[in-house]
Structure formats: C-alpha cells, structure tokens
Amino acid sequence: MAKFTPEILSKIAFKTEEPCVVRNFEVPWKCLGSDLTEWCEIFDEIHPQGVVFEKASQMHGQVPQWEYFREKTPKTTLKDFLSFSESEESNNSWLSYSYKSLRDLPGKIREEIDFSPLGFPEIKDDITLWLGSKGAHTPCHYDTYGRNIVIQVYGHKRWILFSPEANLQATRIPFEESSVYSSLNFFSPQHLSQFDGISDQAHIVTLNPGDVLIVPPKWWHYVENLETALTLNAWIPIEEDTDAQIRECFTKSIIFNFLRDVDSSLRKFLVYPNEMDIFDMDPIDFTKLHLEVLKHLRNVRKSIPNPNLNKNILSNEEWTDLLSKNSSIEIIKRTSKQEFLKILDKNSNDRFLSSWQFQQFDESKQLLIDELTEFINSLCDIEATDRMKQRYLGPSAATFSSTTTL
C-alpha cells in the first residue's frame, strides 16, 4: 500500500478530474476523531453567550430550501445545539452554523487546524467550517472558483455530485458570487420526473470521519448531513480562477444594475444576504470599484502564471499506479439510476408537503420574482458572460480549455 504524504495528496488533488475520496486519512487535528463534545465545550468557553444558527423545517415545498426560507435563532451554545440534535425536535427542524471562515474564530478553536498535512501549508486561515444537525444541507450548486478539498471531521455527510456537463438547470437567482445554483430541489422534490435527464449521471458518496473528498472544478454538488456533522473545507486556487472571476465581475454588475431599484422587500428573495451590502453603494462608486477589479484581473491574466497554482501533476502512469496500489483512494463513479431515484423518492415521501406555502409570497410577487429570474438568467448565462470576458480581454487572449466545459 502506498504511503500517503502531504505531497502525494496535493498531487491527487490537482490530478483527479472526477470526485475522489481518500478514506481514513490521518489528519492530526484535535477535533478529528473526538466525540465533538470537547470541541464544543472549548467553543462555548470562548462564546459563552452562544452564536446564531440557521433553522429550517424538515418539511418543505417543491422549490429548493433557499436561505430566505430559513430563520435565525436566538444565540445558542453548542452544548444546546448538541442537545437539540439528540431531541425529538430535530425530527421537525434542522440547525446549521455553517459557511463560517476559520479566520473569524478565536485562536484556541483554530489550534492545529491547517492544511499542511494535506499538502497545502499555505492554507491556514482560508478554511470554512460547516456544523449542522441531521437534514442540514446546501442546495445543489457548483463553485465558480478553485478545487474543493473537504475533510469530514465528525458524523456522516452525503454528497450527490454531477459533472460540469450535466444539465442541472442553472440559475443565478438567488445570486451569490462564486456559486451557481441549480433550480432542482433535491431536499423535498415533488415529482421525480424533473430529474429524468440526469438520473443516470449522479456520483454519490457518504463521507465518514477522517475521509478527505476532492471535488474538481465546476462539479455540481448537493450536500446533506445524515446526522449531526462537522466538516472543514478549503478551495484550492487554480489558474482558471482569473477567467471565472472576470465572468463573475460582469455578472455582479448586471445583478447590481438591474436590481438596485427593486424594492428591498423583494430583493431579499433574489440575492443572498452576504451580497446585499453592494446595494448600499453609490452606483458611481460601484462602477469605479468594478472597473478597478476588472483592470487588475486583466493584468493578472496577462502576467506570468503563479507557480503555486501549477503543482507538479502526476503523470497518467503514476496516477494509475497509485490507484492500483492503494485501496483507500476511491474514485466516485456514477451511481445507478435506481439508487439515485431511491434517495430522491425517500426525500419526497418524507419531506414534500403539498400544502406548504411561503407566507411572504402572494401570486403577484411570485410572478414578478419568476420574471426577474428568467430575465437575469438570460443575461448572466455562462455563454453570455464568457463572450463579455473575451470581448474585454481582446481577440488575442487565450481561453483556458476548462471554460468550455462549464
């Protein structure tokens, strides 16, 4: 069996073009392998008043459970979170304290957590924490930047992934920079027929504590906790990110200009909360800022590639040899149509509520949201923003091959 060194794992991360799991990787973090109680006690010592969680129902309607369908809890300690997770109440709703940057947490929590054992010693603070009870999930989406490297710390989490070529009905509404969402509802689907075109294309894996998952660029993924779970991840920069950042800059400008005059009571259903502050900007200041960003990105695009983004990639022969000698490396292949539909059928039977209604949506508001969504999606289509990027960079600019597979 091949010995895993940080260098080998980093090479795997840059080599694989399909989702890949390294099982039982020995990451020397204090929080890994514990029962989570001790880690939560340390957290509560630093945050004795608790933190705000997101809370949502285990029952839902036919659309994805977007963030605006969730409510914010009063400040809650992690001890109380663990008690909730083990109570009957968790059958009715789920809690999540997720998408939190490790750099925003006190040093004692960050102790020993860095990506050096995974081959990325430069990543120490750009790490994201995901803590949630059973049912906590992220709607299906793909990340516009980087390669995603994920460490399952505690509990079990299911990932359903699709290649960049799969038709997941992309939408930029609700808008969040760096995330392109799917309009398909995996959490509580009403009809399985909406998945007919992709039902034989899913790659499904359940992560156990100590597993490391590598998600290649632009792979769609729907992620759900099967029980109380803690996960840490980081996005590894890649050379193609500059092209994606230019496209996202155009997309953000379109969103700003078409939604800035929309009433804020409606806008909150079109834009994720972490993006709302752009609408506080003066339009001239917003334009100046984005012109500066675009100019910087164009200069980066023309500069010599960053050697840190071009790791020594394994040859095909080395890759094949490594896979053959180590059974703990698992390439996540396509799952059968039957297994995929079985998961969705259970989600539908257990969670879809035909009488579900969002009280803040009346018929006229829903119609306007649908019309704005369709309009913005037509403007922000990946092919449209790619043409904008090409026009901005000029006819002589080379196009990275990966942009043709988005």
PDB file of N, CA and C in Angstrom, residues 104-163:
ATOM      1  N   ASP A 104     -12.274  33.915  11.371  1.00  0.00           N
ATOM      2  CA  ASP A 104     -13.142  34.722  12.233  1.00  0.00           C
ATOM      3  C   ASP A 104     -13.357  34.092  13.602  1.00  0.00           C
ATOM      4  N   LEU A 105     -12.809  32.904  13.821  1.00  0.00           N
ATOM      5  CA  LEU A 105     -12.963  32.213  15.096  1.00  0.00           C
ATOM      6  C   LEU A 105     -11.703  32.392  15.938  1.00  0.00           C
ATOM      7  N   PRO A 106     -11.839  32.408  17.265  1.00  0.00           N
ATOM      8  CA  PRO A 106     -10.681  32.623  18.147  1.00  0.00           C
ATOM      9  C   PRO A 106      -9.599  31.567  17.960  1.00  0.00           C
ATOM     10  N   GLY A 107      -8.379  31.938  18.328  1.00  0.00           N
ATOM     11  CA  GLY A 107      -7.218  31.093  18.100  1.00  0.00           C
ATOM     12  C   GLY A 107      -7.311  29.709  18.701  1.00  0.00           C
ATOM     13  N   LYS A 108      -7.931  29.597  19.854  1.00  0.00           N
ATOM     14  CA  LYS A 108      -7.998  28.289  20.521  1.00  0.00           C
ATOM     15  C   LYS A 108      -8.792  27.284  19.696  1.00  0.00           C
ATOM     16  N   ILE A 109      -9.792  27.782  18.956  1.00  0.00           N
ATOM     17  CA  ILE A 109     -10.574  26.901  18.095  1.00  0.00           C
ATOM     18  C   ILE A 109      -9.768  26.521  16.859  1.00  0.00           C
ATOM     19  N   ARG A 110      -8.952  27.445  16.382  1.00  0.00           N
ATOM     20  CA  ARG A 110      -8.179  27.201  15.167  1.00  0.00           C
ATOM     21  C   ARG A 110      -6.937  26.361  15.425  1.00  0.00           C
ATOM     22  N   GLU A 111      -6.654  26.102  16.686  1.00  0.00           N
ATOM     23  CA  GLU A 111      -5.408  25.440  17.053  1.00  0.00           C
ATOM     24  C   GLU A 111      -5.201  24.140  16.288  1.00  0.00           C
ATOM     25  N   GLU A 112      -4.058  24.050  15.664  1.00  0.00           N
ATOM     26  CA  GLU A 112      -3.611  22.870  14.915  1.00  0.00           C
ATOM     27  C   GLU A 112      -4.374  22.638  13.612  1.00  0.00           C
ATOM     28  N   ILE A 113      -5.374  23.454  13.301  1.00  0.00           N
ATOM     29  CA  ILE A 113      -6.123  23.237  12.063  1.00  0.00           C
ATOM     30  C   ILE A 113      -5.484  24.045  10.944  1.00  0.00           C
ATOM     31  N   ASP A 114      -4.784  23.358  10.065  1.00  0.00           N
ATOM     32  CA  ASP A 114      -4.298  23.943   8.824  1.00  0.00           C
ATOM     33  C   ASP A 114      -4.212  22.803   7.810  1.00  0.00           C
ATOM     34  N   PHE A 115      -3.890  23.136   6.589  1.00  0.00           N
ATOM     35  CA  PHE A 115      -3.912  22.123   5.539  1.00  0.00           C
ATOM     36  C   PHE A 115      -2.512  21.596   5.198  1.00  0.00           C
ATOM     37  N   SER A 116      -1.549  21.795   6.105  1.00  0.00           N
ATOM     38  CA  SER A 116      -0.211  21.251   5.872  1.00  0.00           C
ATOM     39  C   SER A 116      -0.220  19.730   5.694  1.00  0.00           C
ATOM     40  N   PRO A 117      -0.961  18.970   6.531  1.00  0.00           N
ATOM     41  CA  PRO A 117      -0.972  17.511   6.338  1.00  0.00           C
ATOM     42  C   PRO A 117      -1.579  17.095   5.007  1.00  0.00           C
ATOM     43  N   LEU A 118      -2.334  18.016   4.377  1.00  0.00           N
ATOM     44  CA  LEU A 118      -2.982  17.698   3.111  1.00  0.00           C
ATOM     45  C   LEU A 118      -2.172  18.192   1.916  1.00  0.00           C
ATOM     46  N   GLY A 119      -0.993  18.748   2.203  1.00  0.00           N
ATOM     47  CA  GLY A 119      -0.131  19.190   1.119  1.00  0.00           C
ATOM     48  C   GLY A 119      -0.268  20.641   0.749  1.00  0.00           C
ATOM     49  N   PHE A 120      -0.987  21.423   1.564  1.00  0.00           N
ATOM     50  CA  PHE A 120      -1.195  22.835   1.274  1.00  0.00           C
ATOM     51  C   PHE A 120      -0.867  23.670   2.516  1.00  0.00           C
ATOM     52  N   PRO A 121       0.419  23.780   2.860  1.00  0.00           N
ATOM     53  CA  PRO A 121       0.807  24.504   4.081  1.00  0.00           C
ATOM     54  C   PRO A 121       0.452  25.985   4.043  1.00  0.00           C
ATOM     55  N   GLU A 122       0.249  26.516   2.844  1.00  0.00           N
ATOM     56  CA  GLU A 122      -0.091  27.938   2.731  1.00  0.00           C
ATOM     57  C   GLU A 122      -1.511  28.231   3.201  1.00  0.00           C
ATOM     58  N   ILE A 123      -2.339  27.192   3.329  1.00  0.00           N
ATOM     59  CA  ILE A 123      -3.727  27.389   3.747  1.00  0.00           C
ATOM     60  C   ILE A 123      -3.828  27.178   5.253  1.00  0.00           C
ATOM     61  N   LYS A 124      -3.996  28.270   5.984  1.00  0.00           N
ATOM     62  CA  LYS A 124      -4.108  28.205   7.434  1.00  0.00           C
ATOM     63  C   LYS A 124      -5.401  28.838   7.944  1.00  0.00           C
ATOM     64  N   ASP A 125      -5.802  29.947   7.333  1.00  0.00           N
ATOM     65  CA  ASP A 125      -6.995  30.652   7.791  1.00  0.00           C
ATOM     66  C   ASP A 125      -8.144  30.600   6.781  1.00  0.00           C
ATOM     67  N   ASP A 126      -7.831  30.390   5.500  1.00  0.00           N
ATOM     68  CA  ASP A 126      -8.877  30.353   4.467  1.00  0.00           C
ATOM     69  C   ASP A 126      -9.554  28.990   4.456  1.00  0.00           C
ATOM     70  N   ILE A 127     -10.073  28.633   5.624  1.00  0.00           N
ATOM     71  CA  ILE A 127     -10.732  27.345   5.834  1.00  0.00           C
ATOM     72  C   ILE A 127     -12.152  27.626   6.307  1.00  0.00           C
ATOM     73  N   THR A 128     -13.091  26.857   5.821  1.00  0.00           N
ATOM     74  CA  THR A 128     -14.501  27.097   6.125  1.00  0.00           C
ATOM     75  C   THR A 128     -15.073  25.971   6.959  1.00  0.00           C
ATOM     76  N   LEU A 129     -15.867  26.342   7.942  1.00  0.00           N
ATOM     77  CA  LEU A 129     -16.462  25.394   8.896  1.00  0.00           C
ATOM     78  C   LEU A 129     -17.944  25.207   8.587  1.00  0.00           C
ATOM     79  N   TRP A 130     -18.398  23.944   8.667  1.00  0.00           N
ATOM     80  CA  TRP A 130     -19.797  23.584   8.437  1.00  0.00           C
ATOM     81  C   TRP A 130     -20.254  22.664   9.568  1.00  0.00           C
ATOM     82  N   LEU A 131     -21.137  23.149  10.414  1.00  0.00           N
ATOM     83  CA  LEU A 131     -21.664  22.364  11.527  1.00  0.00           C
ATOM     84  C   LEU A 131     -23.179  22.363  11.438  1.00  0.00           C
ATOM     85  N   GLY A 132     -23.784  21.188  11.507  1.00  0.00           N
ATOM     86  CA  GLY A 132     -25.237  21.145  11.420  1.00  0.00           C
ATOM     87  C   GLY A 132     -25.800  19.831  11.922  1.00  0.00           C
ATOM     88  N   SER A 133     -27.093  19.829  12.178  1.00  0.00           N
ATOM     89  CA  SER A 133     -27.781  18.618  12.609  1.00  0.00           C
ATOM     90  C   SER A 133     -28.269  17.845  11.382  1.00  0.00           C
ATOM     91  N   LYS A 134     -28.910  16.728  11.639  1.00  0.00           N
ATOM     92  CA  LYS A 134     -29.435  15.895  10.550  1.00  0.00           C
ATOM     93  C   LYS A 134     -30.401  16.704   9.691  1.00  0.00           C
ATOM     94  N   GLY A 135     -30.216  16.623   8.381  1.00  0.00           N
ATOM     95  CA  GLY A 135     -31.093  17.346   7.450  1.00  0.00           C
ATOM     96  C   GLY A 135     -30.531  18.674   7.002  1.00  0.00           C
ATOM     97  N   ALA A 136     -29.557  19.233   7.737  1.00  0.00           N
ATOM     98  CA  ALA A 136     -28.922  20.470   7.291  1.00  0.00           C
ATOM     99  C   ALA A 136     -28.257  20.205   5.948  1.00  0.00           C
ATOM    100  N   HIS A 137     -28.409  21.134   5.019  1.00  0.00           N
ATOM    101  CA  HIS A 137     -27.931  20.864   3.670  1.00  0.00           C
ATOM    102  C   HIS A 137     -27.618  22.156   2.923  1.00  0.00           C
ATOM    103  N   THR A 138     -26.939  22.004   1.809  1.00  0.00           N
ATOM    104  CA  THR A 138     -26.672  23.092   0.885  1.00  0.00           C
ATOM    105  C   THR A 138     -27.365  22.760  -0.421  1.00  0.00           C
ATOM    106  N   PRO A 139     -28.222  23.654  -0.949  1.00  0.00           N
ATOM    107  CA  PRO A 139     -28.864  23.376  -2.238  1.00  0.00           C
ATOM    108  C   PRO A 139     -27.834  23.075  -3.320  1.00  0.00           C
ATOM    109  N   CYS A 140     -28.232  22.336  -4.310  1.00  0.00           N
ATOM    110  CA  CYS A 140     -27.314  21.920  -5.369  1.00  0.00           C
ATOM    111  C   CYS A 140     -26.739  23.144  -6.094  1.00  0.00           C
ATOM    112  N   HIS A 141     -25.420  23.132  -6.296  1.00  0.00           N
ATOM    113  CA  HIS A 141     -24.726  24.246  -6.932  1.00  0.00           C
ATOM    114  C   HIS A 141     -23.353  23.784  -7.398  1.00  0.00           C
ATOM    115  N   TYR A 142     -22.663  24.651  -8.147  1.00  0.00           N
ATOM    116  CA  TYR A 142     -21.237  24.432  -8.345  1.00  0.00           C
ATOM    117  C   TYR A 142     -20.490  25.695  -7.973  1.00  0.00           C
ATOM    118  N   ASP A 143     -19.226  25.517  -7.566  1.00  0.00           N
ATOM    119  CA  ASP A 143     -18.368  26.630  -7.168  1.00  0.00           C
ATOM    120  C   ASP A 143     -17.644  27.147  -8.399  1.00  0.00           C
ATOM    121  N   THR A 144     -17.669  28.446  -8.590  1.00  0.00           N
ATOM    122  CA  THR A 144     -17.040  29.009  -9.782  1.00  0.00           C
ATOM    123  C   THR A 144     -15.525  29.076  -9.662  1.00  0.00           C
ATOM    124  N   TYR A 145     -15.002  28.989  -8.423  1.00  0.00           N
ATOM    125  CA  TYR A 145     -13.561  29.100  -8.224  1.00  0.00           C
ATOM    126  C   TYR A 145     -12.990  27.838  -7.582  1.00  0.00           C
ATOM    127  N   GLY A 146     -11.798  27.471  -7.994  1.00  0.00           N
ATOM    128  CA  GLY A 146     -10.975  26.525  -7.267  1.00  0.00           C
ATOM    129  C   GLY A 146     -11.367  25.062  -7.321  1.00  0.00           C
ATOM    130  N   ARG A 147     -10.490  24.270  -6.705  1.00  0.00           N
ATOM    131  CA  ARG A 147     -10.760  22.859  -6.423  1.00  0.00           C
ATOM    132  C   ARG A 147     -11.115  22.770  -4.947  1.00  0.00           C
ATOM    133  N   ASN A 148     -12.146  22.029  -4.635  1.00  0.00           N
ATOM    134  CA  ASN A 148     -12.648  21.949  -3.270  1.00  0.00           C
ATOM    135  C   ASN A 148     -12.054  20.716  -2.585  1.00  0.00           C
ATOM    136  N   ILE A 149     -11.373  20.937  -1.464  1.00  0.00           N
ATOM    137  CA  ILE A 149     -10.846  19.818  -0.683  1.00  0.00           C
ATOM    138  C   ILE A 149     -11.526  19.827   0.678  1.00  0.00           C
ATOM    139  N   VAL A 150     -12.154  18.708   1.026  1.00  0.00           N
ATOM    140  CA  VAL A 150     -13.095  18.610   2.147  1.00  0.00           C
ATOM    141  C   VAL A 150     -12.627  17.557   3.132  1.00  0.00           C
ATOM    142  N   ILE A 151     -12.636  17.887   4.416  1.00  0.00           N
ATOM    143  CA  ILE A 151     -12.296  16.922   5.462  1.00  0.00           C
ATOM    144  C   ILE A 151     -13.517  16.714   6.338  1.00  0.00           C
ATOM    145  N   GLN A 152     -13.992  15.472   6.406  1.00  0.00           N
ATOM    146  CA  GLN A 152     -15.108  15.151   7.279  1.00  0.00           C
ATOM    147  C   GLN A 152     -14.558  14.910   8.679  1.00  0.00           C
ATOM    148  N   VAL A 153     -14.930  15.765   9.617  1.00  0.00           N
ATOM    149  CA  VAL A 153     -14.376  15.713  10.968  1.00  0.00           C
ATOM    150  C   VAL A 153     -15.211  14.832  11.880  1.00  0.00           C
ATOM    151  N   TYR A 154     -16.530  14.990  11.801  1.00  0.00           N
ATOM    152  CA  TYR A 154     -17.428  14.268  12.714  1.00  0.00           C
ATOM    153  C   TYR A 154     -18.733  13.989  11.983  1.00  0.00           C
ATOM    154  N   GLY A 155     -19.318  12.828  12.255  1.00  0.00           N
ATOM    155  CA  GLY A 155     -20.602  12.492  11.653  1.00  0.00           C
ATOM    156  C   GLY A 155     -20.473  12.058  10.196  1.00  0.00           C
ATOM    157  N   HIS A 156     -21.620  11.838   9.562  1.00  0.00           N
ATOM    158  CA  HIS A 156     -21.665  11.353   8.188  1.00  0.00           C
ATOM    159  C   HIS A 156     -22.437  12.345   7.306  1.00  0.00           C
ATOM    160  N   LYS A 157     -21.907  12.549   6.129  1.00  0.00           N
ATOM    161  CA  LYS A 157     -22.495  13.526   5.205  1.00  0.00           C
ATOM    162  C   LYS A 157     -22.555  12.913   3.810  1.00  0.00           C
ATOM    163  N   ARG A 158     -23.705  13.087   3.154  1.00  0.00           N
ATOM    164  CA  ARG A 158     -23.865  12.554   1.797  1.00  0.00           C
ATOM    165  C   ARG A 158     -23.651  13.655   0.761  1.00  0.00           C
ATOM    166  N   TRP A 159     -22.853  13.331  -0.248  1.00  0.00           N
ATOM    167  CA  TRP A 159     -22.632  14.206  -1.392  1.00  0.00           C
ATOM    168  C   TRP A 159     -23.227  13.555  -2.640  1.00  0.00           C
ATOM    169  N   ILE A 160     -24.035  14.317  -3.365  1.00  0.00           N
ATOM    170  CA  ILE A 160     -24.526  13.899  -4.673  1.00  0.00           C
ATOM    171  C   ILE A 160     -23.921  14.865  -5.689  1.00  0.00           C
ATOM    172  N   LEU A 161     -23.105  14.324  -6.583  1.00  0.00           N
ATOM    173  CA  LEU A 161     -22.333  15.169  -7.492  1.00  0.00           C
ATOM    174  C   LEU A 161     -22.648  14.854  -8.948  1.00  0.00           C
ATOM    175  N   PHE A 162     -22.476  15.860  -9.801  1.00  0.00           N
ATOM    176  CA  PHE A 162     -22.671  15.721 -11.237  1.00  0.00           C
ATOM    177  C   PHE A 162     -21.543  16.454 -11.957  1.00  0.00           C
ATOM    178  N   SER A 163     -21.189  15.956 -13.114  1.00  0.00           N
ATOM    179  CA  SER A 163     -20.108  16.569 -13.884  1.00  0.00           C
ATOM    180  C   SER A 163     -20.540  17.950 -14.390  1.00  0.00           C
TER     181      SER A 163
END
